[in-house]
XYZ file of C-alpha atoms in Angstrom:
330
model
C -10.180 -6.122 20.344
C -12.520 -6.151 18.022
C -14.227 -9.084 17.190
C -15.667 -9.514 13.451
C -18.390 -12.067 12.505
C -18.554 -13.604 9.213
C -21.818 -12.604 8.691
C -20.949 -9.117 9.272
C -17.992 -9.524 7.049
C -19.876 -10.374 4.486
C -22.182 -7.646 4.123
C -19.107 -5.096 4.279
C -17.503 -6.736 1.791
C -21.073 -6.419 -0.325
C -20.772 -2.639 0.425
C -17.044 -2.717 -1.777
C -18.352 -3.252 -5.094
C -18.023 -0.505 -6.942
C -16.646 1.632 -4.632
C -14.052 3.913 -6.636
C -11.215 4.679 -4.947
C -8.627 7.429 -6.730
C -4.864 5.500 -5.948
C -2.328 8.267 -6.115
C 1.382 6.986 -5.541
C 4.869 5.826 -7.289
C 3.787 2.957 -10.188
C 6.118 0.050 -9.957
C 6.798 -3.280 -12.360
C 7.463 -6.261 -10.169
C 9.276 -9.119 -11.621
C 10.045 -12.742 -10.694
C 12.317 -15.025 -11.341
C 11.643 -18.141 -9.182
C 14.309 -21.155 -9.164
C 15.860 -23.768 -7.287
C 19.666 -23.719 -5.244
C 21.204 -27.369 -5.832
C 25.100 -25.961 -5.566
C 27.467 -22.692 -4.806
C 28.506 -20.992 -7.115
C 32.419 -21.502 -8.202
C 32.833 -17.618 -8.667
C 31.430 -16.601 -5.453
C 30.359 -17.549 -2.009
C 26.711 -17.435 -3.046
C 23.942 -20.060 -4.332
C 23.141 -21.042 -8.221
C 19.194 -20.444 -8.625
C 18.627 -22.634 -11.883
C 15.170 -20.767 -13.150
C 12.163 -22.499 -13.963
C 9.808 -19.623 -14.613
C 9.567 -15.514 -14.672
C 6.639 -13.352 -14.382
C 5.305 -9.673 -13.872
C 2.928 -8.341 -11.803
C 1.682 -4.835 -11.069
C 3.589 -3.315 -7.937
C 3.570 -0.109 -5.336
C 0.354 1.945 -5.867
C -0.370 -0.530 -8.625
C -0.577 -3.245 -6.144
C -3.206 -1.441 -4.129
C -5.335 -1.130 -7.634
C -5.151 -4.405 -7.395
C -6.310 -5.103 -3.697
C -9.253 -2.879 -4.585
C -10.386 -4.686 -7.448
C -9.745 -7.606 -5.659
C -12.357 -6.862 -3.260
C -14.503 -5.549 -5.536
C -13.261 -2.265 -6.288
C -12.971 0.449 -8.861
C -9.399 1.906 -8.939
C -8.172 4.789 -10.415
C -4.463 4.593 -10.253
C -2.871 8.303 -11.221
C 0.657 8.261 -11.193
C 3.919 7.656 -13.608
C 5.618 5.302 -15.412
C 8.932 5.620 -18.081
C 9.074 4.971 -21.585
C 10.420 2.280 -21.843
C 9.683 -2.025 -22.286
C 9.506 -1.684 -18.877
C 6.581 0.744 -19.057
C 4.918 -0.755 -22.214
C 5.166 -4.136 -19.506
C 3.508 -2.718 -17.060
C 0.612 -0.869 -19.009
C -0.237 -4.337 -20.527
C -0.423 -6.204 -17.106
C -2.377 -3.258 -16.350
C -4.968 -4.024 -19.329
C -4.854 -7.244 -18.692
C -6.511 -6.326 -15.224
C -8.928 -4.495 -17.305
C -7.893 -1.047 -14.926
C -7.904 2.340 -16.142
C -4.663 3.933 -17.594
C -6.060 6.830 -18.836
C -4.649 8.952 -15.451
C -0.710 7.486 -16.194
C 1.858 9.766 -17.543
C 4.440 8.004 -19.315
C 7.646 10.581 -18.792
C 11.069 9.798 -21.368
C 13.121 11.439 -18.733
C 12.601 8.663 -15.790
C 12.690 4.693 -15.967
C 9.683 2.895 -15.195
C 10.321 1.498 -11.339
C 11.104 -1.947 -11.769
C 11.614 -4.512 -8.848
C 13.150 -7.946 -9.560
C 12.812 -10.497 -7.055
C 14.895 -13.907 -7.044
C 13.275 -16.487 -5.271
C 14.685 -19.875 -4.523
C 12.852 -23.087 -3.226
C 10.182 -21.136 -2.149
C 12.194 -18.029 0.030
C 13.379 -14.934 -1.698
C 17.096 -14.575 -1.747
C 17.907 -11.053 -3.563
C 16.120 -8.051 -4.717
C 17.237 -5.933 -7.501
C 15.669 -2.369 -7.944
C 15.724 -0.178 -11.060
C 14.494 3.390 -10.370
C 14.836 7.429 -10.419
C 13.782 9.535 -7.043
C 14.506 12.077 -8.832
C 11.702 14.649 -9.040
C 8.901 14.438 -11.282
C 8.971 17.764 -13.942
C 6.687 20.572 -12.375
C 4.752 19.498 -16.294
C 4.221 16.169 -15.544
C 3.029 17.303 -11.637
C 0.320 19.496 -13.742
C -0.633 16.434 -15.687
C -1.296 15.073 -12.275
C -3.186 17.571 -10.782
C -5.345 17.724 -13.576
C -6.182 14.189 -13.507
C -7.287 14.241 -9.608
C -8.988 17.620 -10.813
C -11.607 15.540 -12.633
C -11.580 12.030 -10.739
C -11.996 13.592 -7.005
C -15.189 14.846 -7.137
C -16.862 11.426 -8.006
C -14.630 9.639 -6.154
C -15.186 7.666 -2.621
C -11.848 7.934 -0.809
C -8.210 8.765 -2.202
C -5.386 6.852 -1.541
C -1.823 8.141 -1.501
C 1.137 5.519 -1.773
C 4.100 6.987 -1.684
C 7.276 5.177 -1.815
C 9.956 7.995 -2.363
C 10.237 7.651 -6.635
C 9.796 10.868 -7.272
C 6.504 11.157 -8.000
C 4.867 13.027 -4.730
C 6.289 16.747 -3.544
C 4.881 18.789 -0.584
C 3.698 20.891 -3.434
C 1.148 17.776 -5.061
C 0.819 16.305 -1.346
C -0.794 20.018 -0.163
C -2.755 20.424 -3.095
C -4.006 16.833 -3.576
C -5.568 16.709 0.299
C -6.608 21.151 -0.209
C -8.855 19.244 -3.264
C -9.990 16.010 -1.664
C -10.577 17.843 1.130
C -13.158 20.762 -0.846
C -15.241 16.884 -1.548
C -15.218 15.991 1.463
C -13.507 12.475 0.198
C -12.017 10.369 2.888
C -7.866 10.299 2.261
C -5.454 7.678 3.780
C -1.882 7.791 3.068
C 0.497 5.233 3.717
C 4.193 6.808 3.563
C 7.777 7.113 3.785
C 10.622 9.000 5.363
C 10.965 12.335 2.509
C 7.449 13.885 2.760
C 6.407 11.831 6.380
C 5.624 15.268 7.644
C 3.831 16.977 4.360
C 0.809 15.160 5.111
C -1.764 17.207 6.816
C -5.270 17.150 7.313
C -5.593 13.517 6.045
C -8.141 11.183 7.429
C -5.587 8.499 8.773
C -1.828 8.169 7.971
C -0.676 4.571 8.368
C 3.515 4.515 9.185
C 4.681 1.398 10.074
C 6.966 1.134 13.018
C 10.437 2.049 11.305
C 9.029 5.168 9.513
C 8.081 6.652 12.641
C 11.086 6.050 14.335
C 13.397 7.246 11.473
C 10.925 10.147 11.622
C 11.430 10.960 14.748
C 14.849 9.970 15.304
C 13.965 7.555 18.379
C 13.677 4.063 19.004
C 10.462 2.516 20.590
C 10.799 0.168 23.196
C 7.977 0.284 24.933
C 4.319 0.551 24.921
C 4.703 3.730 26.540
C 7.265 4.860 23.565
C 5.191 3.985 20.614
C 1.911 5.810 22.092
C 3.966 8.706 22.934
C 5.167 9.046 19.286
C 1.738 8.061 17.159
C 0.757 11.556 20.057
C 3.105 13.359 18.854
C 2.541 13.082 14.740
C -1.209 13.681 14.694
C -0.326 16.952 17.090
C 2.267 17.468 14.086
C 0.084 16.448 10.583
C -3.905 17.142 12.095
C -5.487 13.364 11.085
C -8.278 11.890 12.258
C -5.899 9.044 13.044
C -2.934 7.080 13.211
C -2.464 3.494 12.645
C 0.773 2.170 13.272
C 1.774 -1.124 11.739
C 4.004 -3.263 13.695
C 4.717 -6.547 12.243
C 4.568 -9.643 14.073
C 2.783 -7.303 17.143
C 0.176 -6.464 14.775
C -0.486 -2.644 15.002
C -1.378 0.110 16.578
C -4.283 2.818 16.049
C -4.932 6.115 18.083
C -8.554 7.433 16.762
C -9.618 10.803 16.855
C -10.937 10.794 20.561
C -6.751 10.503 21.543
C -7.655 6.748 22.706
C -5.808 3.333 21.442
C -6.251 -0.129 20.382
C -3.940 -2.426 19.872
C -4.837 -4.988 17.606
C -2.776 -8.670 17.470
C -1.434 -9.930 13.952
C -3.770 -11.798 12.711
C -0.952 -14.114 10.551
C -1.029 -18.168 10.495
C 2.444 -18.406 8.532
C 4.901 -15.437 7.417
C 6.717 -16.483 3.771
C 6.931 -12.836 2.800
C 6.019 -9.229 4.123
C 6.110 -7.779 0.589
C 2.937 -6.086 -0.222
C 1.147 -6.435 3.455
C 1.256 -2.467 3.943
C -0.579 -2.625 0.064
C -3.332 -4.795 1.597
C -3.527 -3.043 4.861
C -4.037 0.290 3.632
C -6.199 -0.654 0.223
C -8.439 -3.061 2.666
C -8.685 -0.212 5.466
C -9.586 2.762 2.703
C -12.861 0.550 1.508
C -14.148 0.339 4.794
C -13.872 3.585 5.877
C -15.385 4.969 2.456
C -18.219 1.730 3.198
C -19.500 3.231 6.319
C -18.179 1.148 9.310
C -16.454 1.980 12.667
C -12.768 2.678 12.222
C -11.981 -0.528 14.589
C -13.826 -2.832 12.575
C -12.096 -1.108 9.762
C -8.875 -1.727 11.398
C -9.555 -5.405 12.589
C -10.633 -6.545 9.078
C -7.251 -5.006 7.599
C -5.772 -7.369 9.867
C -7.199 -10.413 8.838
C -6.416 -9.472 5.654
C -2.255 -8.899 6.117
C -2.147 -11.883 7.961
C -3.212 -13.415 5.020
C -1.201 -12.118 2.156
C 1.598 -12.780 4.777
C 1.595 -16.229 4.259
C 1.487 -16.144 0.287
C 5.059 -15.940 -1.233
C 5.173 -12.626 -3.170
C 2.847 -9.287 -3.426
C -0.548 -11.311 -4.046
C -3.903 -9.237 -3.273
C -6.013 -10.367 -1.161
C -9.737 -11.995 -1.663
C -12.728 -11.913 -0.460
C -12.885 -15.856 -0.012
C -9.189 -16.212 1.292
C -10.650 -12.945 3.787
C -13.681 -15.097 5.067
C -11.525 -18.570 5.656
C -9.100 -16.564 7.427
C -11.519 -15.077 10.044
C -13.294 -18.323 10.503
C -10.085 -20.101 11.194
C -9.613 -17.669 14.518
C -13.151 -17.616 15.613
């Protein structure tokens, strides 16, 4: 376990300021409906939520951008939305955050991905998704590649955020990695099932336990199972680091020298794990782009994940909360 001091973290956070990080991935709009429950519906055995508030947040790869900006970086979002009201709402939220929207394609052949969460008395009770998982057209893919060619040279790192919503094809993934490697850029990946083994030769690959089990068709029941899967994964895709997030069991890092490190969770309480993976990849990538040691970067990301798990809904990490969490555990 790596122990990091507040002084070291403050110094590292200063290095985050102004870092240009490209976020390529599935953009989403998160809708929240909040209220309380005092009765059961007479129509079905389900609670009736008496709505008190409704609001929207940036989600998916855009939540990665929120986390990056909250930590002082300059996120460059590259992705696709629909030409619909949800897309207009999404762009409005991006404008509110002063985020660049020049590299987002509006496609009239698909809806904007929307996740609606209903929260009753502080607990999420149901989620409804509006989405298309169809692959984007060749025209949209070429626009995305052109955006990347324009931005990669001046970036500090590239995050690929894959939610299997149709943006990231094997071809786009390969060409993005080739382009980024040509400029010696850090590339980190938060994968999903469909393209799992397409991310060859990236800097860091960050699956969770469920994803790595599904990819290999196994169940991880022991440390040996986990380490074997990580070694097989590193061998297959040729990445520098594998970081597996394990929920309440923390994280497992396999480094470039084939050494393992286990990082225990830093969550003080768990209300909602939504967005925790986005926080991990954001914090981790920024730390790597700032030149810090990989184990320190992972430890910092672990603290950040612990903070956001204690919040209700998808909430970005802040430097203040990160410093408070580190102080709490010392």
